[in-house]
CSV table of C-alpha atoms in Angstrom, one decimal:
chain,number,residue,atom,x,y,z
A,53,MET,CA,-23.2,-46.6,46.4
A,54,LYS,CA,-21.0,-43.7,47.5
A,55,HIS,CA,-19.4,-41.8,44.6
A,56,SER,CA,-15.6,-41.4,44.8
A,57,GLU,CA,-14.4,-37.8,45.2
A,58,PRO,CA,-12.4,-36.5,42.2
A,59,PHE,CA,-8.7,-35.8,42.5
A,60,ARG,CA,-7.9,-32.1,42.5
A,61,GLN,CA,-4.7,-30.2,42.2
A,62,VAL,CA,-4.5,-26.4,42.0
A,63,LEU,CA,-1.6,-25.3,39.8
A,64,ILE,CA,-2.1,-21.5,39.6
A,65,GLY,CA,-4.1,-19.4,42.0
A,66,ALA,CA,-3.8,-15.6,41.9
A,67,GLN,CA,-5.9,-15.1,45.1
A,68,GLU,CA,-3.7,-17.7,47.0
A,69,ASN,CA,-0.5,-16.3,45.4
A,70,LEU,CA,0.2,-19.8,44.2
A,71,ARG,CA,2.1,-21.2,41.2
A,72,VAL,CA,3.4,-24.7,40.9
A,73,GLU,CA,6.6,-24.7,38.9
A,74,THR,CA,6.8,-28.4,38.0
A,75,LEU,CA,4.5,-31.3,38.7
A,76,GLU,CA,3.9,-34.8,37.3
A,77,ILE,CA,1.0,-37.0,38.3
A,78,ASN,CA,-0.2,-40.2,36.6
A,79,SER,CA,-2.7,-43.0,36.7
A,80,GLN,CA,-0.7,-45.1,39.1
A,81,ASP,CA,-0.9,-42.3,41.7
A,82,VAL,CA,-4.6,-41.4,41.2
A,83,THR,CA,-6.6,-44.1,39.3
A,84,PRO,CA,-4.6,-47.3,39.5
A,85,ASP,CA,-7.5,-49.3,38.0
A,86,SER,CA,-7.6,-47.2,34.8
A,87,SER,CA,-5.3,-47.5,31.7
A,88,HIS,CA,-2.2,-45.3,31.8
A,89,TRP,CA,-2.4,-41.5,31.7
A,90,SER,CA,-0.2,-38.7,32.9
A,91,ILE,CA,-0.3,-34.9,33.4
A,92,ARG,CA,2.9,-32.8,33.5
A,93,LYS,CA,3.3,-29.1,34.4
A,94,LEU,CA,6.5,-27.3,33.5
A,95,THR,CA,7.8,-23.8,33.0
A,96,LEU,CA,9.7,-22.8,29.9
A,97,HIS,CA,13.0,-20.8,30.0
A,98,GLY,CA,15.1,-18.9,27.5
A,99,GLY,CA,14.3,-16.2,25.0
A,100,LYS,CA,10.8,-14.8,24.8
A,101,GLN,CA,9.3,-18.0,26.3
A,102,GLU,CA,10.9,-17.2,29.7
A,103,GLY,CA,8.3,-18.0,32.4
A,104,VAL,CA,5.6,-19.6,30.2
A,105,ASP,CA,3.7,-22.4,31.9
A,106,LEU,CA,2.7,-25.5,30.0
A,107,ILE,CA,0.4,-28.4,31.0
A,108,ILE,CA,0.8,-31.6,29.0
A,109,VAL,CA,-2.0,-34.2,29.2
A,110,ASP,CA,-1.3,-37.7,27.8
A,111,ASN,CA,-4.3,-40.1,28.0
A,112,GLY,CA,-2.2,-43.0,26.7
A,113,LYS,CA,-3.5,-42.5,23.1
A,114,LEU,CA,-3.8,-38.7,22.7
A,115,GLN,CA,-1.7,-35.9,24.0
A,116,PHE,CA,-2.5,-32.2,24.2
A,117,THR,CA,-0.6,-29.2,25.5
A,118,VAL,CA,-2.4,-26.2,27.2
A,119,VAL,CA,-0.7,-22.8,27.7
A,120,PRO,CA,-2.2,-21.1,30.8
A,121,THR,CA,0.1,-18.1,30.4
A,122,CYS,CA,-1.5,-17.4,27.0
A,123,GLY,CA,-5.2,-17.4,27.9
A,124,MET,CA,-5.4,-21.2,28.1
A,125,SER,CA,-4.6,-21.7,24.4
A,126,VAL,CA,-4.0,-25.2,23.1
A,127,LEU,CA,-0.5,-25.3,21.6
A,128,SER,CA,-0.9,-28.7,19.8
A,129,VAL,CA,-2.6,-32.1,19.9
A,130,GLN,CA,-1.0,-35.4,18.8
A,131,SER,CA,-2.6,-38.8,18.4
A,132,GLY,CA,-0.5,-41.4,16.5
A,133,ASP,CA,0.6,-39.8,13.3
A,134,VAL,CA,-2.2,-37.2,13.3
A,135,HIS,CA,-1.0,-33.8,14.5
A,136,LEU,CA,-3.2,-30.8,15.2
A,137,GLY,CA,-0.9,-27.8,14.8
A,138,TRP,CA,1.2,-25.9,12.3
A,139,ASP,CA,4.7,-24.7,11.5
A,140,SER,CA,4.6,-21.1,12.5
A,141,PRO,CA,7.5,-18.7,11.9
A,142,VAL,CA,7.2,-18.0,15.6
A,143,LYS,CA,9.1,-20.9,17.2
A,144,GLU,CA,9.0,-20.0,20.9
A,145,VAL,CA,5.8,-20.0,23.0
A,146,VAL,CA,6.1,-16.2,23.5
A,147,HIS,CA,5.2,-14.8,27.0
A,148,PRO,CA,2.6,-12.0,26.8
A,149,ALA,CA,5.1,-9.7,28.6
A,150,PHE,CA,7.1,-9.6,25.4
A,151,ILE,CA,4.2,-8.8,23.1
A,152,ASN,CA,3.0,-5.2,22.4
A,153,LEU,CA,-0.4,-5.6,20.8
A,154,GLN,CA,-0.1,-2.1,19.3
A,155,ASN,CA,3.0,-2.9,17.3
A,156,ARG,CA,2.8,-2.8,13.5
A,157,GLY,CA,-0.4,-0.7,13.5
A,158,GLY,CA,-2.2,-3.0,15.9
A,159,LEU,CA,-0.9,-6.3,14.5
A,160,GLY,CA,1.4,-7.1,17.5
A,161,TRP,CA,-0.7,-10.2,18.2
A,162,LEU,CA,1.0,-12.0,15.3
A,163,GLU,CA,4.4,-11.8,17.2
A,164,GLY,CA,3.3,-14.7,19.4
A,165,PHE,CA,0.9,-16.6,17.2
A,166,ASN,CA,1.9,-20.3,16.9
A,167,GLU,CA,-0.8,-22.2,18.7
A,168,TRP,CA,-3.2,-24.8,17.1
A,169,LEU,CA,-6.1,-23.1,18.9
A,170,VAL,CA,-6.1,-19.6,20.4
A,171,ARG,CA,-9.2,-17.7,21.5
A,172,CYS,CA,-9.8,-14.2,20.1
A,173,GLY,CA,-11.8,-11.7,22.0
A,174,LEU,CA,-13.4,-11.0,24.5
A,175,GLU,CA,-14.2,-7.4,24.0
A,176,SER,CA,-13.5,-7.7,20.2
A,177,PHE,CA,-11.9,-10.2,17.8
A,178,GLY,CA,-11.7,-8.3,14.5
A,179,PRO,CA,-8.9,-6.5,12.7
A,180,PRO,CA,-7.3,-3.4,14.0
A,181,GLY,CA,-9.5,-0.3,13.9
A,182,THR,CA,-11.1,2.6,15.7
A,183,ASP,CA,-14.0,1.8,18.0
A,184,ARG,CA,-16.4,4.6,18.8
A,185,PHE,CA,-18.6,4.4,21.9
A,186,ILE,CA,-20.4,6.6,24.4
A,187,ASN,CA,-18.6,6.9,27.8
A,188,ASP,CA,-20.2,7.3,31.2
A,189,ASP,CA,-20.4,11.1,30.7
A,190,GLY,CA,-22.5,10.6,27.6
A,191,GLU,CA,-19.7,11.7,25.3
A,192,GLU,CA,-18.6,9.9,22.1
A,193,VAL,CA,-15.0,8.7,22.6
A,194,THR,CA,-12.7,6.4,20.6
A,195,ASN,CA,-10.6,3.4,21.4
A,196,GLU,CA,-8.0,1.8,19.1
A,197,LEU,CA,-8.7,-1.9,18.8
A,198,THR,CA,-5.9,-4.4,18.1
A,199,LEU,CA,-6.0,-7.6,16.1
A,200,HIS,CA,-8.0,-10.3,17.6
A,201,GLY,CA,-8.4,-8.7,21.0
A,202,LYS,CA,-6.6,-9.5,24.3
A,203,ILE,CA,-7.8,-12.8,25.8
A,204,GLY,CA,-5.1,-14.9,24.1
A,205,ASN,CA,-2.4,-12.8,25.8
A,206,ILE,CA,-3.8,-12.7,29.3
A,207,PRO,CA,-2.4,-15.3,31.8
A,208,ALA,CA,-4.9,-17.4,33.6
A,209,SER,CA,-5.7,-16.3,37.1
A,210,GLU,CA,-6.7,-19.8,38.2
A,211,VAL,CA,-5.8,-23.3,36.9
A,212,GLU,CA,-6.5,-26.7,38.3
A,213,VAL,CA,-6.5,-30.3,37.2
A,214,VAL,CA,-9.4,-32.5,38.1
A,215,VAL,CA,-9.5,-36.3,37.6
A,216,ASN,CA,-12.5,-38.5,38.2
A,217,THR,CA,-11.5,-41.4,40.4
A,218,ALA,CA,-14.3,-43.6,39.1
A,219,PRO,CA,-14.9,-44.8,35.5
A,220,PRO,CA,-14.7,-43.3,33.0
A,221,TYR,CA,-11.9,-41.4,34.8
A,222,ARG,CA,-12.3,-38.2,32.9
A,223,ILE,CA,-9.2,-35.9,33.0
A,224,ARG,CA,-9.9,-32.2,33.1
A,225,VAL,CA,-7.8,-29.0,32.9
A,226,ARG,CA,-9.8,-26.0,34.1
A,227,GLY,CA,-8.8,-22.3,33.9
A,228,ARG,CA,-10.2,-18.9,34.6
A,229,VAL,CA,-9.0,-15.9,32.5
A,230,GLU,CA,-10.2,-12.3,33.3
A,231,GLU,CA,-10.4,-9.4,30.9
A,232,ARG,CA,-11.2,-6.4,33.2
A,233,ALA,CA,-10.7,-2.7,33.2
A,234,MET,CA,-12.0,0.3,35.2
A,235,PHE,CA,-14.8,1.8,33.1
A,236,GLY,CA,-14.3,-1.1,30.7
A,237,PRO,CA,-15.2,-4.7,30.2
A,238,GLN,CA,-15.7,-7.0,33.2
A,239,LEU,CA,-15.5,-10.3,31.4
A,240,GLU,CA,-14.5,-13.7,32.7
A,241,LEU,CA,-13.7,-16.8,30.7
A,242,GLN,CA,-14.1,-20.2,32.4
A,243,THR,CA,-12.7,-23.0,30.3
A,244,GLU,CA,-12.2,-26.8,30.5
A,245,ILE,CA,-10.4,-29.1,28.2
A,246,SER,CA,-10.9,-32.8,29.0
A,247,THR,CA,-10.4,-36.3,27.8
A,248,GLU,CA,-10.6,-39.9,29.0
A,249,PRO,CA,-7.9,-42.5,29.3
A,250,GLY,CA,-7.3,-44.4,26.0
A,251,SER,CA,-9.7,-42.1,24.1
A,252,SER,CA,-8.9,-40.5,20.6
A,253,THR,CA,-11.1,-37.5,21.4
A,254,PHE,CA,-11.0,-34.5,23.6
A,255,ARG,CA,-13.6,-31.8,24.5
A,256,ILE,CA,-13.4,-28.1,25.0
A,257,SER,CA,-16.1,-26.4,27.1
A,258,ASP,CA,-16.1,-22.6,27.6
A,259,SER,CA,-18.4,-20.1,29.3
A,260,VAL,CA,-18.1,-16.3,29.4
A,261,THR,CA,-19.6,-14.2,32.2
A,262,ASN,CA,-20.2,-10.5,32.3
A,263,HIS,CA,-19.6,-9.3,35.9
A,264,SER,CA,-20.6,-5.7,35.1
A,265,ALA,CA,-23.9,-4.2,36.4
A,266,GLN,CA,-24.8,-3.3,32.8
A,267,PRO,CA,-24.8,-5.2,29.5
A,268,GLN,CA,-21.5,-5.7,27.8
A,269,GLU,CA,-20.9,-6.5,24.1
A,270,PHE,CA,-18.4,-9.3,23.5
A,271,GLN,CA,-17.0,-11.5,20.8
A,272,LEU,CA,-15.4,-14.9,20.9
A,273,LEU,CA,-13.5,-16.5,18.0
A,274,TYR,CA,-11.7,-19.9,18.0
A,275,HIS,CA,-8.8,-19.3,15.7
A,276,VAL,CA,-7.3,-22.7,14.6
A,277,ASN,CA,-4.4,-23.3,12.3
A,278,TYR,CA,-3.6,-26.6,10.7
A,279,GLY,CA,-0.6,-28.1,8.8
A,280,PRO,CA,0.2,-31.6,7.6
A,281,PRO,CA,-1.1,-34.3,7.6
A,282,LEU,CA,-4.6,-32.8,7.4
A,283,LEU,CA,-4.0,-29.6,5.5
A,284,GLU,CA,-2.3,-29.8,2.1
A,285,GLY,CA,-3.0,-29.0,-1.5
A,286,GLY,CA,-6.3,-30.7,-2.3
A,287,SER,CA,-7.6,-30.9,1.2
A,288,THR,CA,-11.3,-30.1,1.6
A,289,PHE,CA,-13.5,-28.6,4.1
A,290,VAL,CA,-16.7,-30.6,4.6
A,291,ALA,CA,-19.7,-29.2,6.4
A,292,PRO,CA,-23.5,-28.9,6.1
A,293,VAL,CA,-23.5,-25.3,4.8
A,294,ALA,CA,-26.9,-23.6,4.8
A,295,HIS,CA,-25.6,-20.1,3.8
A,296,ILE,CA,-22.1,-18.7,2.9
A,297,THR,CA,-21.0,-15.1,2.6
A,298,PRO,CA,-17.5,-14.1,1.3
A,299,ILE,CA,-16.0,-11.4,3.6
A,300,ASN,CA,-14.9,-9.2,0.7
A,301,ASP,CA,-14.9,-8.9,-3.1
A,302,TYR,CA,-11.6,-10.7,-3.5
A,303,SER,CA,-12.9,-13.7,-1.6
A,304,ALA,CA,-16.0,-13.7,-3.7
A,305,GLN,CA,-14.0,-14.2,-6.9
A,306,ASP,CA,-13.2,-17.7,-5.8
A,307,ILE,CA,-16.3,-18.7,-3.9
A,308,GLU,CA,-16.8,-21.8,-6.1
A,309,ASN,CA,-13.6,-23.3,-4.6
A,310,TYR,CA,-14.2,-22.1,-1.0
A,311,ALA,CA,-14.0,-25.7,0.3
A,312,ILE,CA,-10.8,-26.7,-1.6
A,313,TYR,CA,-7.4,-25.8,-0.3
A,314,ALA,CA,-4.5,-25.0,-2.6
A,315,ALA,CA,-0.9,-25.9,-2.0
A,316,PRO,CA,1.3,-23.3,-0.2
A,317,THR,CA,1.5,-20.3,-2.4
A,318,VAL,CA,3.9,-17.4,-2.1
A,319,GLY,CA,2.0,-14.1,-1.8
A,320,PHE,CA,-1.4,-15.7,-1.3
A,321,ARG,CA,-4.0,-13.2,-0.1
A,322,GLU,CA,-6.3,-14.7,2.5
A,323,GLN,CA,-9.8,-15.6,1.5
A,324,VAL,CA,-12.4,-15.7,4.2
A,325,TYR,CA,-16.0,-17.1,4.1
A,326,CYS,CA,-18.6,-16.7,6.8
A,327,MET,CA,-21.0,-19.7,7.0
A,328,GLN,CA,-24.2,-20.7,8.7
A,329,PHE,CA,-24.6,-24.5,9.2
A,330,LEU,CA,-27.5,-26.8,9.3
A,331,ALA,CA,-27.9,-28.3,12.7
A,332,ASP,CA,-30.0,-30.6,14.9
A,333,ALA,CA,-32.7,-29.5,17.3
A,334,GLU,CA,-30.1,-28.7,19.9
A,335,GLY,CA,-28.0,-26.6,17.5
A,336,GLN,CA,-25.3,-29.2,17.2
A,337,THR,CA,-23.5,-30.0,13.9
A,338,SER,CA,-20.4,-31.6,12.5
A,339,VAL,CA,-17.6,-30.4,10.2
A,340,MET,CA,-14.5,-32.0,8.9
A,341,LEU,CA,-11.1,-31.1,7.4
A,342,GLN,CA,-10.1,-33.9,5.1
A,343,ASN,CA,-6.7,-34.5,3.6
A,344,GLN,CA,-6.2,-35.0,-0.2
A,345,ALA,CA,-6.0,-38.8,0.1
A,346,ARG,CA,-9.3,-38.9,2.1
A,347,ASN,CA,-7.8,-41.3,4.6
């Protein structure tokens, strides 16, 4: 039996000097035998969101929005009355051109932070600070690192949608984001977020490649922020924790309650806990954020 070729549509291509402003495709056009789904590509206008590209995938039961302009971040996810996202003070999807990562002592990243999921890295993902390293001349030099790195504010160089034309008709949004510099990192992120028609689940699959001729240190953090209906006073974090380490003395003071969330509190200082999880033979595990009503 001959396998059907998948449907492909390139939306952004730096090498081809290509950018599709608007597009809408759906199951009727591509997979008429499947349940209903659609993909929309649009460009935002006005304020600091001028020129931002969005890709909205609706599988008939679940909808997610990808932002190629911001490192392929996921703006939000919606399925019925369950929303993955949060009410950020930043209301627009800010174009990286309007963000200076060096602002406020290296905290400029916060001026555009409103996504449900944004990747942090790739050269570094920590707080602002001074990095010391040996350059090509063997001399120690310094570099000022900014909050959470650069990858979340680098537009994707290549974006395409791929839809399998045979069951289970998986819908994929693929992107390539490059963090490169002369005498610096030569890192490439390849990402895919996908789902199937009528499914209540989606999958994110990433790979990072070092294109340098020599080893390159890198870090990758998936920074997710939640709001109602999952996160509220009394919500709990459930996971098979093997080992937990508070990030500082202040966090250590409340380690007994690390898995329980308080209601919104004015002036709250962040508490951070690093964890190692139990996992199966393939290194896979499961975690859950559970609302107060446990429903």
